[in-house]
Each structure stands twice: as structure tokens, then as C-alpha cells.
Coordinates of C-alpha atoms and ligand atoms in Angstrom, one line a residue:
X231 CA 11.0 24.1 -64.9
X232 CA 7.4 24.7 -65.5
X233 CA 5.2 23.3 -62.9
X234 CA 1.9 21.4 -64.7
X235 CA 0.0 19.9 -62.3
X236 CA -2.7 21.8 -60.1
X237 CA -1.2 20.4 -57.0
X238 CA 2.2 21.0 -58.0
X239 CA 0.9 24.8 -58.6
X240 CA -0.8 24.6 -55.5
X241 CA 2.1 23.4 -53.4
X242 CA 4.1 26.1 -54.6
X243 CA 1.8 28.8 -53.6
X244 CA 1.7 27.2 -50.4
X245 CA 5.6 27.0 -50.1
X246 CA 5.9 30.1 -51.0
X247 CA 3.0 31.7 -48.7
X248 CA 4.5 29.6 -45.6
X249 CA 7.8 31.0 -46.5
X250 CA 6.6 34.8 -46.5
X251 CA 4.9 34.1 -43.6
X252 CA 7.9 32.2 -42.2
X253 CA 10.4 35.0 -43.1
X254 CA 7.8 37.6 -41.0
X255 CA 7.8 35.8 -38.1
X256 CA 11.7 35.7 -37.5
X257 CA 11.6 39.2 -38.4
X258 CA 9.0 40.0 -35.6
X259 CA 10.6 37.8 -33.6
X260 CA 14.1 39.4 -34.1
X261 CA 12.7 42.9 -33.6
X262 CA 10.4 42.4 -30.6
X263 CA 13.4 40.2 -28.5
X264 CA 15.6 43.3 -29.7
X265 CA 13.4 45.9 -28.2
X266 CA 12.7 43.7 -25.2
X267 CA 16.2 43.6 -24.7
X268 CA 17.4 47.0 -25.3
X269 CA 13.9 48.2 -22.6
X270 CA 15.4 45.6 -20.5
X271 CA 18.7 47.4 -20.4
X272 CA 17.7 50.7 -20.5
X273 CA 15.1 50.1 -17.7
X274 CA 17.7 48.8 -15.6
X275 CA 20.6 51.2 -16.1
X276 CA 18.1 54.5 -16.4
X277 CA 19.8 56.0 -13.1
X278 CA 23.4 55.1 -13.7
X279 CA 24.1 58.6 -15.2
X280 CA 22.1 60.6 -12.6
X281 CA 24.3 58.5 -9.8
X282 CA 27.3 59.3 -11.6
X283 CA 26.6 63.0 -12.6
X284 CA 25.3 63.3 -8.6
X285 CA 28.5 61.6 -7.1
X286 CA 31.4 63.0 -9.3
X287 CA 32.1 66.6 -10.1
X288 CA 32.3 66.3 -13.4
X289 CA 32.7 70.2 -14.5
X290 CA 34.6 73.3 -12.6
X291 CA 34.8 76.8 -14.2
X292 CA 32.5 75.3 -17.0
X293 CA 35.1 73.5 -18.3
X294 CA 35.4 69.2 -17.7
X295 CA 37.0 68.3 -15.2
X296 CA 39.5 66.1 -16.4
X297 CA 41.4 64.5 -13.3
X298 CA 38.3 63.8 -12.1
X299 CA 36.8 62.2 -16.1
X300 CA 40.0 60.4 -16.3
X301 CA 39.2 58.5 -12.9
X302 CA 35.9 57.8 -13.7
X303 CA 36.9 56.4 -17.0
X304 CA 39.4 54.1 -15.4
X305 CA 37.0 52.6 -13.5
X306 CA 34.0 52.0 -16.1
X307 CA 37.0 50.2 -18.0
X308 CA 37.3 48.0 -15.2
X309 CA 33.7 47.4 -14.2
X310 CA 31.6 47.3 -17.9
X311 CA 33.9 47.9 -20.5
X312 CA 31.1 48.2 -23.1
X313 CA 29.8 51.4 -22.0
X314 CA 30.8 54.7 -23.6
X315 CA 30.5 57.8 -21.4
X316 CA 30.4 61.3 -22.8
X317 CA 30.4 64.3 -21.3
X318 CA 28.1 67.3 -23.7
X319 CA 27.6 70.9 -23.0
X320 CA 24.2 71.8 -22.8
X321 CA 23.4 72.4 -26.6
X322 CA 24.9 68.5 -27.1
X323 CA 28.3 69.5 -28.4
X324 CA 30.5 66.5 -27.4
X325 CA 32.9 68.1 -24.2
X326 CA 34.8 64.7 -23.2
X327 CA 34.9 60.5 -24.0
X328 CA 36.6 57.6 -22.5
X329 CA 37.8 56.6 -25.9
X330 CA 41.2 56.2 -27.9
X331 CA 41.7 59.6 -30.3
X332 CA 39.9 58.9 -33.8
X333 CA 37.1 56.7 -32.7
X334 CA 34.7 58.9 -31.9
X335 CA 33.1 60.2 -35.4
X336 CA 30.7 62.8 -34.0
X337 CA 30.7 66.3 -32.7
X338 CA 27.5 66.5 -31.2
X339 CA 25.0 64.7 -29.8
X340 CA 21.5 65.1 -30.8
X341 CA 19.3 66.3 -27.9
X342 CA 15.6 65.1 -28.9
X343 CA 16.3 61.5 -27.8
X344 CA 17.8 62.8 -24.3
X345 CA 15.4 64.8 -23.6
X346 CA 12.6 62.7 -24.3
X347 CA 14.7 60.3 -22.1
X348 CA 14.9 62.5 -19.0
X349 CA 10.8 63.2 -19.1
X350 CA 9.5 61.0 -17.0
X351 CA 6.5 58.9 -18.1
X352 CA 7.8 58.1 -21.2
X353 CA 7.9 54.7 -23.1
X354 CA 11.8 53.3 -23.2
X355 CA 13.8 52.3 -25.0
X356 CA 14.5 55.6 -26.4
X357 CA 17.6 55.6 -29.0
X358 CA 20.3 58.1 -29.5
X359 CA 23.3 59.0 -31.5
X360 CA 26.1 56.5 -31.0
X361 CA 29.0 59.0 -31.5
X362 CA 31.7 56.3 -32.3
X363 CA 29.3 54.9 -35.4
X364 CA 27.7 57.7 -37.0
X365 CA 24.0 56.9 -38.1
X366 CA 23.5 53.7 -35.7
X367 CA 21.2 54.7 -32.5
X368 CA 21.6 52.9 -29.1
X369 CA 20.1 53.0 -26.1
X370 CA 22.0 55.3 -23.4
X371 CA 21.6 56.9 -20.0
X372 CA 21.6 60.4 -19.6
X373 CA 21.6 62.8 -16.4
X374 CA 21.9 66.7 -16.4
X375 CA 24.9 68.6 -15.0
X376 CA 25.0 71.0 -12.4
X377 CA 27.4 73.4 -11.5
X378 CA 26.4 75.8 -8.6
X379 CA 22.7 74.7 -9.2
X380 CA 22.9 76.0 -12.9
X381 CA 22.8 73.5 -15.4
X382 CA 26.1 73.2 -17.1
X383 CA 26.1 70.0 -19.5
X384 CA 24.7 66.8 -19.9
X385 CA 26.6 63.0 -19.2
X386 CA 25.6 60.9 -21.6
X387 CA 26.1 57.3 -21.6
X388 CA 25.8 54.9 -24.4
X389 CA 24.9 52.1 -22.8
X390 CA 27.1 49.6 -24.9
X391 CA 25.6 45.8 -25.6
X392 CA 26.1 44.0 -28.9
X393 CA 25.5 45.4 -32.3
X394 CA 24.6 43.3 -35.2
X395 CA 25.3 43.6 -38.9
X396 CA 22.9 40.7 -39.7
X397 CA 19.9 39.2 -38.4
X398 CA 21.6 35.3 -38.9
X399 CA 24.6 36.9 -36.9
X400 CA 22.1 38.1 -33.7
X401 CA 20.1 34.6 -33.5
X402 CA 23.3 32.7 -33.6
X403 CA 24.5 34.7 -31.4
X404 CA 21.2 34.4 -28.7
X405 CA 19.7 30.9 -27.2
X406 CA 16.1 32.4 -27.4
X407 CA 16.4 33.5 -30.8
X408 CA 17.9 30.4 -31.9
X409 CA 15.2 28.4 -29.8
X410 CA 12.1 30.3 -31.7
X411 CA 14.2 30.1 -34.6
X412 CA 14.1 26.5 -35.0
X413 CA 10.3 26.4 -34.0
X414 CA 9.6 28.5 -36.9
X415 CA 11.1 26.7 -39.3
X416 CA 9.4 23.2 -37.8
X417 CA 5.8 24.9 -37.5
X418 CA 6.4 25.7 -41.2
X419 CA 7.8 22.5 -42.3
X420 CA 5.5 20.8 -40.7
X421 CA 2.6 23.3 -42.7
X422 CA 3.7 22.3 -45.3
X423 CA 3.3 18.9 -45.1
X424 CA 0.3 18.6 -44.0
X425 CA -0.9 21.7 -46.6
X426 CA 0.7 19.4 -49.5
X427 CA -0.7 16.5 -48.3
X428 CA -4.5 17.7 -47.0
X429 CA -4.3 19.3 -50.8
X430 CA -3.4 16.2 -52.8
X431 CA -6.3 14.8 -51.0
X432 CA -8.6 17.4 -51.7
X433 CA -7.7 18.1 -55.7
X434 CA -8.4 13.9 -56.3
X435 CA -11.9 14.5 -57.4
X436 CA -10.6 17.0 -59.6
X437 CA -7.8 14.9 -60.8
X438 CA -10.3 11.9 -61.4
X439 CA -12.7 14.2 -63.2
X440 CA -9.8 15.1 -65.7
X441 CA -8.9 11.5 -66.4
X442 CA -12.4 10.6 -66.6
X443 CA -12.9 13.5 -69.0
X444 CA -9.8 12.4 -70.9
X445 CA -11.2 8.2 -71.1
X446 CA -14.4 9.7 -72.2
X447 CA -13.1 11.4 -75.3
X448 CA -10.7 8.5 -76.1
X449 CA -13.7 6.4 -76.1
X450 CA -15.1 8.4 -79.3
X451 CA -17.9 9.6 -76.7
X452 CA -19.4 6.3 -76.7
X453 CA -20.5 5.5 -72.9
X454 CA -21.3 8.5 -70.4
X455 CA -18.7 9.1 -67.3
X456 CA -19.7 7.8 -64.5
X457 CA -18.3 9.0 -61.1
X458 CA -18.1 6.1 -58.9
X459 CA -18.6 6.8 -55.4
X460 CA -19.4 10.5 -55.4
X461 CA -21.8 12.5 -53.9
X462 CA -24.3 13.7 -55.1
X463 CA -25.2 17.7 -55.8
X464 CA -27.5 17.5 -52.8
X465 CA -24.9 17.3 -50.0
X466 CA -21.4 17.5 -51.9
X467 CA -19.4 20.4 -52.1
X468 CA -18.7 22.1 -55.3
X469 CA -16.4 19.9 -56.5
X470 CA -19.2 17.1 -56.1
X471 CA -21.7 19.1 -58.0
X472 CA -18.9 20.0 -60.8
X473 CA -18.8 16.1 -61.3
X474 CA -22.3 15.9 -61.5
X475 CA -22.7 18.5 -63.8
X476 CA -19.8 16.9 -66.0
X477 CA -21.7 13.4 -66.0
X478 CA -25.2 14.9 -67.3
X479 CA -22.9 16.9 -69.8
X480 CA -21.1 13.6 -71.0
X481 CA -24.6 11.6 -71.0
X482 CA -25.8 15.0 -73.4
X483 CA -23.1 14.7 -76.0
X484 CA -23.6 10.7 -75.9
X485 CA -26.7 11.2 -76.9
X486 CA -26.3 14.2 -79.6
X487 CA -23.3 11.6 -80.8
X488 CA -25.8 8.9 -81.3
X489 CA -28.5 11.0 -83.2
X490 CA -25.8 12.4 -85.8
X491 CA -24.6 8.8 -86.5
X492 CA -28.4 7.9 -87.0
X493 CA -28.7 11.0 -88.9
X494 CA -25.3 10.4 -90.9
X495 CA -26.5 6.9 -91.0
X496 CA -30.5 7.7 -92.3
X497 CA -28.5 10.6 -95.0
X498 CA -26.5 7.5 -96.3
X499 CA -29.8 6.0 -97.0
X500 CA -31.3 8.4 -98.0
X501 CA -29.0 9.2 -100.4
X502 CA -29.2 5.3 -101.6
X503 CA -33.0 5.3 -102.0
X504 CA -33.0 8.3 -104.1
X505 CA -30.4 7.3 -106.7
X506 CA -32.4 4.2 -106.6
X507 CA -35.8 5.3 -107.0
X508 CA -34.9 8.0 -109.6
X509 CA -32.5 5.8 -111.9
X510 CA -35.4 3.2 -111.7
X511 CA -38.2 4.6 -113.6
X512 CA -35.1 6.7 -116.0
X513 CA -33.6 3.7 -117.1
X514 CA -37.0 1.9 -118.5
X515 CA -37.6 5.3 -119.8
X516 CA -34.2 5.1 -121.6
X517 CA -34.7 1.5 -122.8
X518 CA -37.8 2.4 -124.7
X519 CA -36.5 5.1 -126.5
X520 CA -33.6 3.1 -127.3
X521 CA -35.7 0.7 -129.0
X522 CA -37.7 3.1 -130.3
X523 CA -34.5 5.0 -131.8
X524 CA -32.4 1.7 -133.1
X525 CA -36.0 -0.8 -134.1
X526 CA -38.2 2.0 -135.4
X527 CA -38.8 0.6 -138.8
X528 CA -39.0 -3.4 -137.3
X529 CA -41.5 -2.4 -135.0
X530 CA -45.3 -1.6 -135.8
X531 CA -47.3 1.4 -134.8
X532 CA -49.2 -0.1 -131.9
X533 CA -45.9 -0.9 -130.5
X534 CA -44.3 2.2 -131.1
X535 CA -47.4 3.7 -129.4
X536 CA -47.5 1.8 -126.3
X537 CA -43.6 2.3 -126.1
X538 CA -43.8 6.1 -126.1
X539 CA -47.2 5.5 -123.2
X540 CA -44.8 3.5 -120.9
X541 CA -42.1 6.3 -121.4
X542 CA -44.4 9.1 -120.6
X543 CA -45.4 6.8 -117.2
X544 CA -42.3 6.2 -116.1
X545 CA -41.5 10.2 -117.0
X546 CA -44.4 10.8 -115.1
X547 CA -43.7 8.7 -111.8
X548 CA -40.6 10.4 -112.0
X549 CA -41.9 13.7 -112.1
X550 CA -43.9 12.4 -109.1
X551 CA -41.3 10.9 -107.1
X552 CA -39.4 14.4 -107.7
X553 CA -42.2 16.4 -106.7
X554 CA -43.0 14.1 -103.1
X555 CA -39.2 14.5 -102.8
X556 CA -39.7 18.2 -102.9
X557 CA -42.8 18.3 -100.7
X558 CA -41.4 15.8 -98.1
X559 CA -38.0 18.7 -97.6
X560 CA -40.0 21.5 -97.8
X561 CA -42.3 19.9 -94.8
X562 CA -39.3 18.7 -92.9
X563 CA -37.7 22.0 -93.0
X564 CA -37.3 24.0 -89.6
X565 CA -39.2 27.0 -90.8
X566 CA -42.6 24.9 -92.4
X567 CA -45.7 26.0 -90.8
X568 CA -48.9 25.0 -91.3
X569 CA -51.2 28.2 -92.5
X570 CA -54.4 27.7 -90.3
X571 CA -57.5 28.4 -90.8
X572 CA -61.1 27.1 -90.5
X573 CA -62.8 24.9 -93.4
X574 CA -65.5 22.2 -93.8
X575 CA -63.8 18.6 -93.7
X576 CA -67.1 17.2 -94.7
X577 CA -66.9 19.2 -97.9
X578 CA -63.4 18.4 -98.0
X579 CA -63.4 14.8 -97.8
X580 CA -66.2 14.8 -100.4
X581 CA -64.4 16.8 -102.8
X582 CA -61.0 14.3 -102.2
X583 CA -63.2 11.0 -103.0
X584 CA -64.8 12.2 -106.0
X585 CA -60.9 13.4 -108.0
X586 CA -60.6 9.0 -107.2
X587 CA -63.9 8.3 -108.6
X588 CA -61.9 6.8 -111.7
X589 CA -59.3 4.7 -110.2
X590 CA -62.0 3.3 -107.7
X591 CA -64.2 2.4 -110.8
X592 CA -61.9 0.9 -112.5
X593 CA -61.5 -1.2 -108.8
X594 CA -64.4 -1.6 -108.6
X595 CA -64.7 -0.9 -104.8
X596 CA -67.4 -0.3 -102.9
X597 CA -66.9 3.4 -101.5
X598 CA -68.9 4.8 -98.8
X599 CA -68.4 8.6 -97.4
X600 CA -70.2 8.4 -93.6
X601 CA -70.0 11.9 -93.0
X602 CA -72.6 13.7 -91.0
X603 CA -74.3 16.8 -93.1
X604 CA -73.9 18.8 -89.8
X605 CA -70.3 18.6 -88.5
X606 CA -68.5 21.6 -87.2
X607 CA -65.7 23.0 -89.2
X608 CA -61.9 22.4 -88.1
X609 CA -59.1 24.2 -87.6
X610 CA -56.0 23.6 -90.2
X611 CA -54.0 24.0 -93.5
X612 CA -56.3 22.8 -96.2
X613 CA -54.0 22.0 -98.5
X614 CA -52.1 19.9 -96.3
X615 CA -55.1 17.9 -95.3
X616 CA -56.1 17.7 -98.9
X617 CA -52.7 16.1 -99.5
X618 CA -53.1 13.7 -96.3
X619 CA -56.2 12.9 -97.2
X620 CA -55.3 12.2 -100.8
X621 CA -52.2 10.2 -99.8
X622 CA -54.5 8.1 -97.7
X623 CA -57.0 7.1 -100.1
X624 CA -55.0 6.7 -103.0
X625 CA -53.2 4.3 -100.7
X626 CA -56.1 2.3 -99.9
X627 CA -57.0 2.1 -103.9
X628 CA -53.2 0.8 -104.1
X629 CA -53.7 -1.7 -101.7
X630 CA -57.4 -2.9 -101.9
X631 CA -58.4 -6.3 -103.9
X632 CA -60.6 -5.7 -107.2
X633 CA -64.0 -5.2 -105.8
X634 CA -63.6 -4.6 -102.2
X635 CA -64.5 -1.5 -99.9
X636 CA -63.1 1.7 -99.0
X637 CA -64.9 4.1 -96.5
X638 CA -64.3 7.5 -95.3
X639 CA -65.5 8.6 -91.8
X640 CA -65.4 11.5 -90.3
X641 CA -66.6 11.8 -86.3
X642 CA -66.0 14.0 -83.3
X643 CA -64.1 12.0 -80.4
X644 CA -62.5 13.9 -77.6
X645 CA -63.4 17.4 -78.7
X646 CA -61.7 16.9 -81.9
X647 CA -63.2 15.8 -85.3
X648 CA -61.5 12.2 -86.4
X649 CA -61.3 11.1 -90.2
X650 CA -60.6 7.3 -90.8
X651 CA -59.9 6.4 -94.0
X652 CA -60.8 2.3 -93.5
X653 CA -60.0 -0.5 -96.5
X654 CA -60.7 -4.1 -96.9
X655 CA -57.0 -4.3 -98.9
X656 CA -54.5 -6.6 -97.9
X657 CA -53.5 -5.2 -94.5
X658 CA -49.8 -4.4 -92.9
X659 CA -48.0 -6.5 -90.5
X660 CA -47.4 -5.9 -86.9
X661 CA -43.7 -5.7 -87.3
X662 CA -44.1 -3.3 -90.3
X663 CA -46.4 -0.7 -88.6
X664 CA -43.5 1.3 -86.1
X665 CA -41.7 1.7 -89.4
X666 CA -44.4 2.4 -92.2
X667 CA -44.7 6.9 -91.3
X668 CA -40.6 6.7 -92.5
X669 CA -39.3 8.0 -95.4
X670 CA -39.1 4.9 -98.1
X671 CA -40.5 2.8 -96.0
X672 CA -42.1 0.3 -98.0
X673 CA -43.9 -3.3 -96.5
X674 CA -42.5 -5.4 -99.9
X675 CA -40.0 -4.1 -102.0
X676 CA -41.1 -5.8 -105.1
X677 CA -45.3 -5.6 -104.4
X678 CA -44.5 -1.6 -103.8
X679 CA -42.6 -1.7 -107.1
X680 CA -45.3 -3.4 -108.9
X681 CA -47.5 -0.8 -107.5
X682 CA -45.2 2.2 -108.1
X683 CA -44.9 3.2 -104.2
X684 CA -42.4 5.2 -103.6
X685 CA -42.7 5.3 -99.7
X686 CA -43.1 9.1 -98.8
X687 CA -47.1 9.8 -99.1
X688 CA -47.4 8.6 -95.6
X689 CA -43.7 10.2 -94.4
X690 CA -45.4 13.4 -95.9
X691 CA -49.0 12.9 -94.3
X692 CA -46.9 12.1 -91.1
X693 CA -45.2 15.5 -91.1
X694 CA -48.1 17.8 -92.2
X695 CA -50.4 16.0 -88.9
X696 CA -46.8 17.0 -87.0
X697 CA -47.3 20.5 -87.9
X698 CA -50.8 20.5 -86.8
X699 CA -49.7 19.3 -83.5
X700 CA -51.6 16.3 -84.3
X701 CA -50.6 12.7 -85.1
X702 CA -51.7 9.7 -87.8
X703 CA -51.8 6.4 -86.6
X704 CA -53.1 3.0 -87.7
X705 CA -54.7 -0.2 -87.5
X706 CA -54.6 -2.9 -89.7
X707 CA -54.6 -6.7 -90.1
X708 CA -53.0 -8.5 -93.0
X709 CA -55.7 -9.8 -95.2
X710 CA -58.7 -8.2 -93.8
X711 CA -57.5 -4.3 -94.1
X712 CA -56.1 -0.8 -92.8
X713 CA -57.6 1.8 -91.2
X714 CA -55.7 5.0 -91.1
X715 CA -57.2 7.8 -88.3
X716 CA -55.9 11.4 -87.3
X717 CA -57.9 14.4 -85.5
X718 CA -57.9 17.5 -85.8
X719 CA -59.3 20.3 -83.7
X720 CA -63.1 21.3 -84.1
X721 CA -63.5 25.6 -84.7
X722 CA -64.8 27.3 -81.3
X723 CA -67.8 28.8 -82.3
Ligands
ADP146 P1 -46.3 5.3 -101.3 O1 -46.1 6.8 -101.6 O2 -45.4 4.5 -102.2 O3 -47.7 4.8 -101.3 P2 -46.5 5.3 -98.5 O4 -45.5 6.0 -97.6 O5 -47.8 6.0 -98.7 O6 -45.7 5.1 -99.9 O7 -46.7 3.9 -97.9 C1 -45.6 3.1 -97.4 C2 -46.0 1.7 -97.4 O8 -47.0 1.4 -96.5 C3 -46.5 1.2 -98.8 O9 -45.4 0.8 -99.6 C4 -47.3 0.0 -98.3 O10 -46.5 -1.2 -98.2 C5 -47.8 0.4 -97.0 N1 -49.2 0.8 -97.0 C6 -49.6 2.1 -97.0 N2 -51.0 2.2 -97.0 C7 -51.5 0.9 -97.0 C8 -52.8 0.4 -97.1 N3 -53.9 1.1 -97.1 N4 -52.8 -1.0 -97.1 C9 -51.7 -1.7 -97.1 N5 -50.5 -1.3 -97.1 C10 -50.3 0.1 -97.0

């Protein structure tokens, strides 16, 4: 099975970490109570050979003594059975036991352990060979033998007590055990319930982050997460600042959501207004030269004439529209810049109302140029502020009344030089104005058509001011007129 959950996984680890740590503790408690004991034991029977080698003549001629071993061994069987007596030469070489014939497995005792037994000052319990089982150590008492004051052999005692094959076998077998047993097993039961449970408590935030995270994409990213009651970065932990994070991350992406439907929604427009404006002036252009192709001989010359004029307008508004199209993408696209560089806007502006001179003639307007003879030159692309400037005016011909008044002004305000390009046409609503620097954007569909607007010469004039770091903006009132102001920054001398 294939735990999922963070808290599961974390439960786990702490199961498994309270059981090694469990598992150590009965060991170290299993091996220190052994010790103890055997210390215990050794400590208290540390003399019993030295009485017993002092007391019994356990050697004559070099040889053991055996009427006297055989006594000896009667008696131990009597008064502590579980003892094993041995009687070794002085190299260790097993002389005499007080066992039946075949238990005993050894032939010699190893030395080491009784000698660092009979120095005094050293730490017990010291372990030796346990003849009967070959490769278990127990702990013994050992005394030298003496015969005529020359040492002779060695009595060695194995000093019995319990032997265990398993550790479950020893602490059912011992009330201390068994009590710290049982403790260790509750302390770690206990552990673990309060681990599991301190930890489901601490992993909530984290759990309600992921269903939160999980709402939020089911909701098509619509509406932000919001945390309710959490703390903020400032004095939560890191969990708290984790949430935090995630909330301005989810407010980010409903915001980069929004702008690509806009900008899928603006491309579907877009799209729209193109097809439109481009099948607009080709289908007249088609109509005429259907006309032209199917009544050539029905129609007379002056008609055939001004059919082939409107064609080559409407070719020619197309080739217009195509060519702002252009212009507009170009501006718009990441890497435009403007090429700077410092020109005379008085010159300029003069140059711009003079290529107009025609259409405001055949307006009739009134045009004024208030331009002082000695303002300073500016800083910007001329070409684009040609185009803005010619977007402008040829705007304010558009829109002006037969015989009214267009004015160009150019002034310094602010440490900049501003140009207003100011009409007495038929003005722009309220409502329109926020809309009119958008592509297409045109006040009355069917007053633009009649005056072949298109709706990007201010989108475009918009942009280029953008790329100067600059601005247009407006002012207007419908019936009285439009003035249409940007600045741009005067040349340090
Ligand atoms: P176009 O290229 O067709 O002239 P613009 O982007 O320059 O399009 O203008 C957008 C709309 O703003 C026009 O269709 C018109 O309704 C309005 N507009 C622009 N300039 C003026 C003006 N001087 N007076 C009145 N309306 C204007």
C-alpha cells in the first residue's frame, strides 16, 4: 500500500523512528540490567574461591586431590547448585569439575579474564570461558592455589545464574525488565499519538493551501485564493508566508488570465474590423468594374470616367488603410524605438500645414500657425512627429464645418515645448474621449464612413508619443471643437 498523504508519510516516519528508538532502549535496558546483575553477582561472590582454595587442600604431590574435590563438590550441590567449580593447573588446563562425564566441552580455560580478575582495582564484571558451553562467557570467581607456598593451580568458579537464548525469554523471565518493558512501549505509544496528532494539526495549513490551490484551478483561475484567518508573513512561520506567497501568486495569474481574454478578446476584434474595413472599400471597387466590364457600351464616357476615379479612391483608401495597418504593427511591436534626435518643431509644424494648404482651401478654414520665430529645438523622431502632426490636422480638416478655423500652437509649459493642434469642428463627446487613442475607435460609424476614417491615425499618434515617453491627450466639446496637445522635451543647450 502506497501511503499518499503528507501526514500519512509523516506518521510513518514517526512510527518508524519511535520504533528504532523504542527497540534501542529495551536493548540498553536489557544490557545495562544484565551487567548490573552479573557486577552484582560477581561483586558479591569475588572471595568465594579464595575461602574455598584457603580452607580445602585442594592439591597434594601436584596432583588434585580427589577425596577432598569430591567432598567439596557434594556440598556446593547441596548449598548452590548452579555453580560450576573447576580446578586448573597453572597454565589453565582444566585438572578437575563437579560435573557428569561429557558436559564439560573444554580443555582449558583461558587465563586473560582470571587474571585480570585477581588484579585488584579492576572494573567487574570480568567474563570467562564457560567450559560446559564452549564460546558463552560468564562471570566466575577465581583464587590461586598453593601448595608449600608455591603456586600450584588455580580454582575457578563459574559462578552459575541464568543464561538466555533471547532477549523476550530474559524480560519474561525478570519483574524489572518486564516493568521498564512495558514503560517503553507506553512512552512510545503514547509518542506516537501525540506526534500523529500535534502533526495533523500542524500540516492543516498545508492541507488547506492544496485544496485551495486545487478550487483555484477548478475555478478557470477566475477569483484569487484567499486564506481566511492566516497570518500574515510578518509574524507567521513559514508555512504562513508560503500561503502568502501563494495568494499574491494566484492574484498574478488572475490578472495575466484577464489581460489574455482582453487580448484574445481585442484580437477577435481586431480581426473583425480588418476584414471589415478592407472588404469595404474592395467591394465598391469590384462593383464599378463590374459595371464598367458588363455596361461598357450603355454607359457614356463621363460615366465610365468618374467610375474608374471612384475605383482608384477606393484602391487608394485601401492602399491607405493597408499602409496605417502596417505602421500601427510596426509601432506596437516590442522592439520599435523612436530614433532621437534634435529638430526645429517650428519649422516642422510649418512645413506639415502648408502639404494641407489644399484640403483647407477647399474648406475654406481659417488657419493660423502661432508659433514663436525663436523656440528652442526638441528632442525626438521627426518622422514620427511629422506623422502625429499630420494625423492631427488632417483630422481636424475631417472634422471642421466649411469655413471654420484650425490653429497650430506651439508653447513651452513645464520645461517641455507643447503643440496644440485646436479646431472649431464638431467636437467629441465625454463618453467617447477614454476610447478615441484605440485602434478603430471611431465616434459614428456611419459619419467616419462618410468621411473615410479608419480609426488608427490617432491609435498610431498615441503610440509614437508612447515611445517618446510622452503622452497625447485632449479636449473637446461637441459643437464648438477639439483641441489635441502633447509635449515634447525642449534640447539642453
Ligand atoms: P481616422 O484615421 O479615421 O481619422 P482617428 O483614429 O484619427 O481615425 O480618429 C478616431 C475618431 O476620433 C474619428 O473617427 C473621429 O470620430 C474622432 N476624431 C478624431 N479627431 C477629431 C476631431 N478633430 N474632431 C472631431 N472628432 C475627431
Amino acid at each position: 500500500m502506497k501511503i499518499q498523504t503528507l501526514n500519512g508519510k509523516i506518521a510513518l516516519a514517526l512510527f518508524v523512528l519511535i520504533g528504532l528508538t523504542s527497540g534501542f532502549y529495551i536493548y540498553i535496558s536489557v544490557q545495562s540490567t544484565q551487567l548490573y546483575q552479573q557486577e552484582i553477582q560477581q561483586k558479591l561472590n569475588r572471595s568465594l574461591a579464595q575461602h574455598i582454595a584457603k580452607d580445602i587442600p585442594l592439591l597434594s604431590d601436584g596432583t588434585a586431590n580427589q577425596a577432598a574435590l569430591e567432598d567439596l563438590f557434594h556440598t556446593l550441590m547441596i548449598v548452590n547448585p548452579s555453580i560450576e567449580l573447576y580446578l586448573l593447573d597453572t597454565k589453565g588446563t582444566i585438572m578437575s569439575f563437579n560435573a557428569p562425564p561429557g558436559k564439560v566441552k573444554l580443555d582449558r580455560v583461558d587465563m586473560v579474564p582470571v587474571y585480570s580478575f585477581l588484579e585488584e582495582g579492576n572494573d567487574l564484571p570480568v567474563r570467562g570461558n564457560d567450559p560446559r558451553s564452549p564460546g558463552r562467557h560468564k562471570v566466575f570467581s577465581a583464587a590461586p592455589v598453593f601448595e608449600n607456598q608455591n603456586l600450584a593451580g588455580y580454582l575457578y568458579i563459574v559462578l552459575g545464574g541464568e543464561n538466555y537464548d533471547t532477549v523476550v525469554e530474559m524480560i519474561r523471565d525478570s519483574y524489572i525488565l518486564r516493568l521498564l518493558f512495558w514503560i517503553g512501549i507506553s512512552v512510545a505509544l503514547l509518542s506516537l499519538l501525540v506526534g500523529i496528532i500535534s502533526f495533523y494539526w500542524l500540516t492543516r495549513r498545508v492541507r488547506q493551501i492544496g485544496s485551495d490551490v486545487e478550487g483555484f484551478k477548478n475555478s478557470e483561475f477566475k477569483a484569487p485564493i484567499s486564506l481566511v484567518g492566516w497570518r500574515r508573513e510578518s509574524v507567521g512561520d513559514e508555512i504562513d508566508s508560503m500561503g502568502t506567497t501563494v495568494e499574491k501568486m494566484s492574484q498574478v495569474i488572475v490578472d495575466q488570465f484577464q489581460q489574455l481574454r482582453q487580448a484574445d478578446i481585442t484580437r477577435r476584434e481586431l480581426i473583425a474590423n480588418i476584414s471589415h474595413d478592407l472588404r469595404t472599400p474592395l467591394t465598391s471597387m469590384r462593383g464599378y468594374l463590374e459595371t464598367l466590364q458588363i455596361k461598357k457600351d450603355q454607359l457614356s464616357s463621363d460615366e465610365q470616367e468618374k467610375f474608374i476615379e471612384l475605383s482608384i479612391q477606393h484602391s487608394d483608401r485601401l492602399s491607405a488603410l493597408i499602409t496605417d495597418l502596417f505602421e500601427l504593427a510596426m509601432l506596437e511591436s516590442p522592439d520599435s524605438a523612436a530614433e532621437m534626435e534634435y529638430f526645429s518643431l517650428a519649422e516642422l509644424a510649418h512645413d506639415v500645414i502648408l502639404k494641407f494648404e489644399v484640403k483647407t482651401s477647399r474648406k475654406n478654414l481659417q488657419v493660423s500657425c502661432d508659433i514663436p520665430q525663436d523656440s528652442p529645438s526638441v528632442h525626438g523622431d521627426i518622422a514620427m512627429i511629422e506623422r502625429v502632426l499630420e494625423n492631427l490636422i488632417e483630422n481636424a480638416i475631417k472634422f471642421s464645418h466649411q469655413g471654420g478655423a484650425l490653429s497650430l500652437r506651439v508653447a513651452p509649459r513645464d520645461g517641455k515645448l507643447e503643440v496644440k493642434v485646436v479646431d472649431t469642428g464638431i467636437g467629441i463627446a465625454a463618453e467617447d474621449i477614454p476610447n478615441l487613442f484605440q485602434r478603430f475607435y471611431c465616434v459614428d460609424k456611419s459619419r467616419s464612413a462618410r468621411n473615410r476614417s479608419s480609426g488608427l491615425g490617432l491609435a498610431i499618434a498615441h503610440r509614437i508619443l508612447q515611445l517618446h515617453g510622452g503622452d497625447i491627450k485632449v479636449s473637446s466639446m461637441p459643437g464648438k471643437g477639439s483641441c489635441f496637445f502633447f509635449s515634447l522635451p525642449i534640447a539642453s543647450t
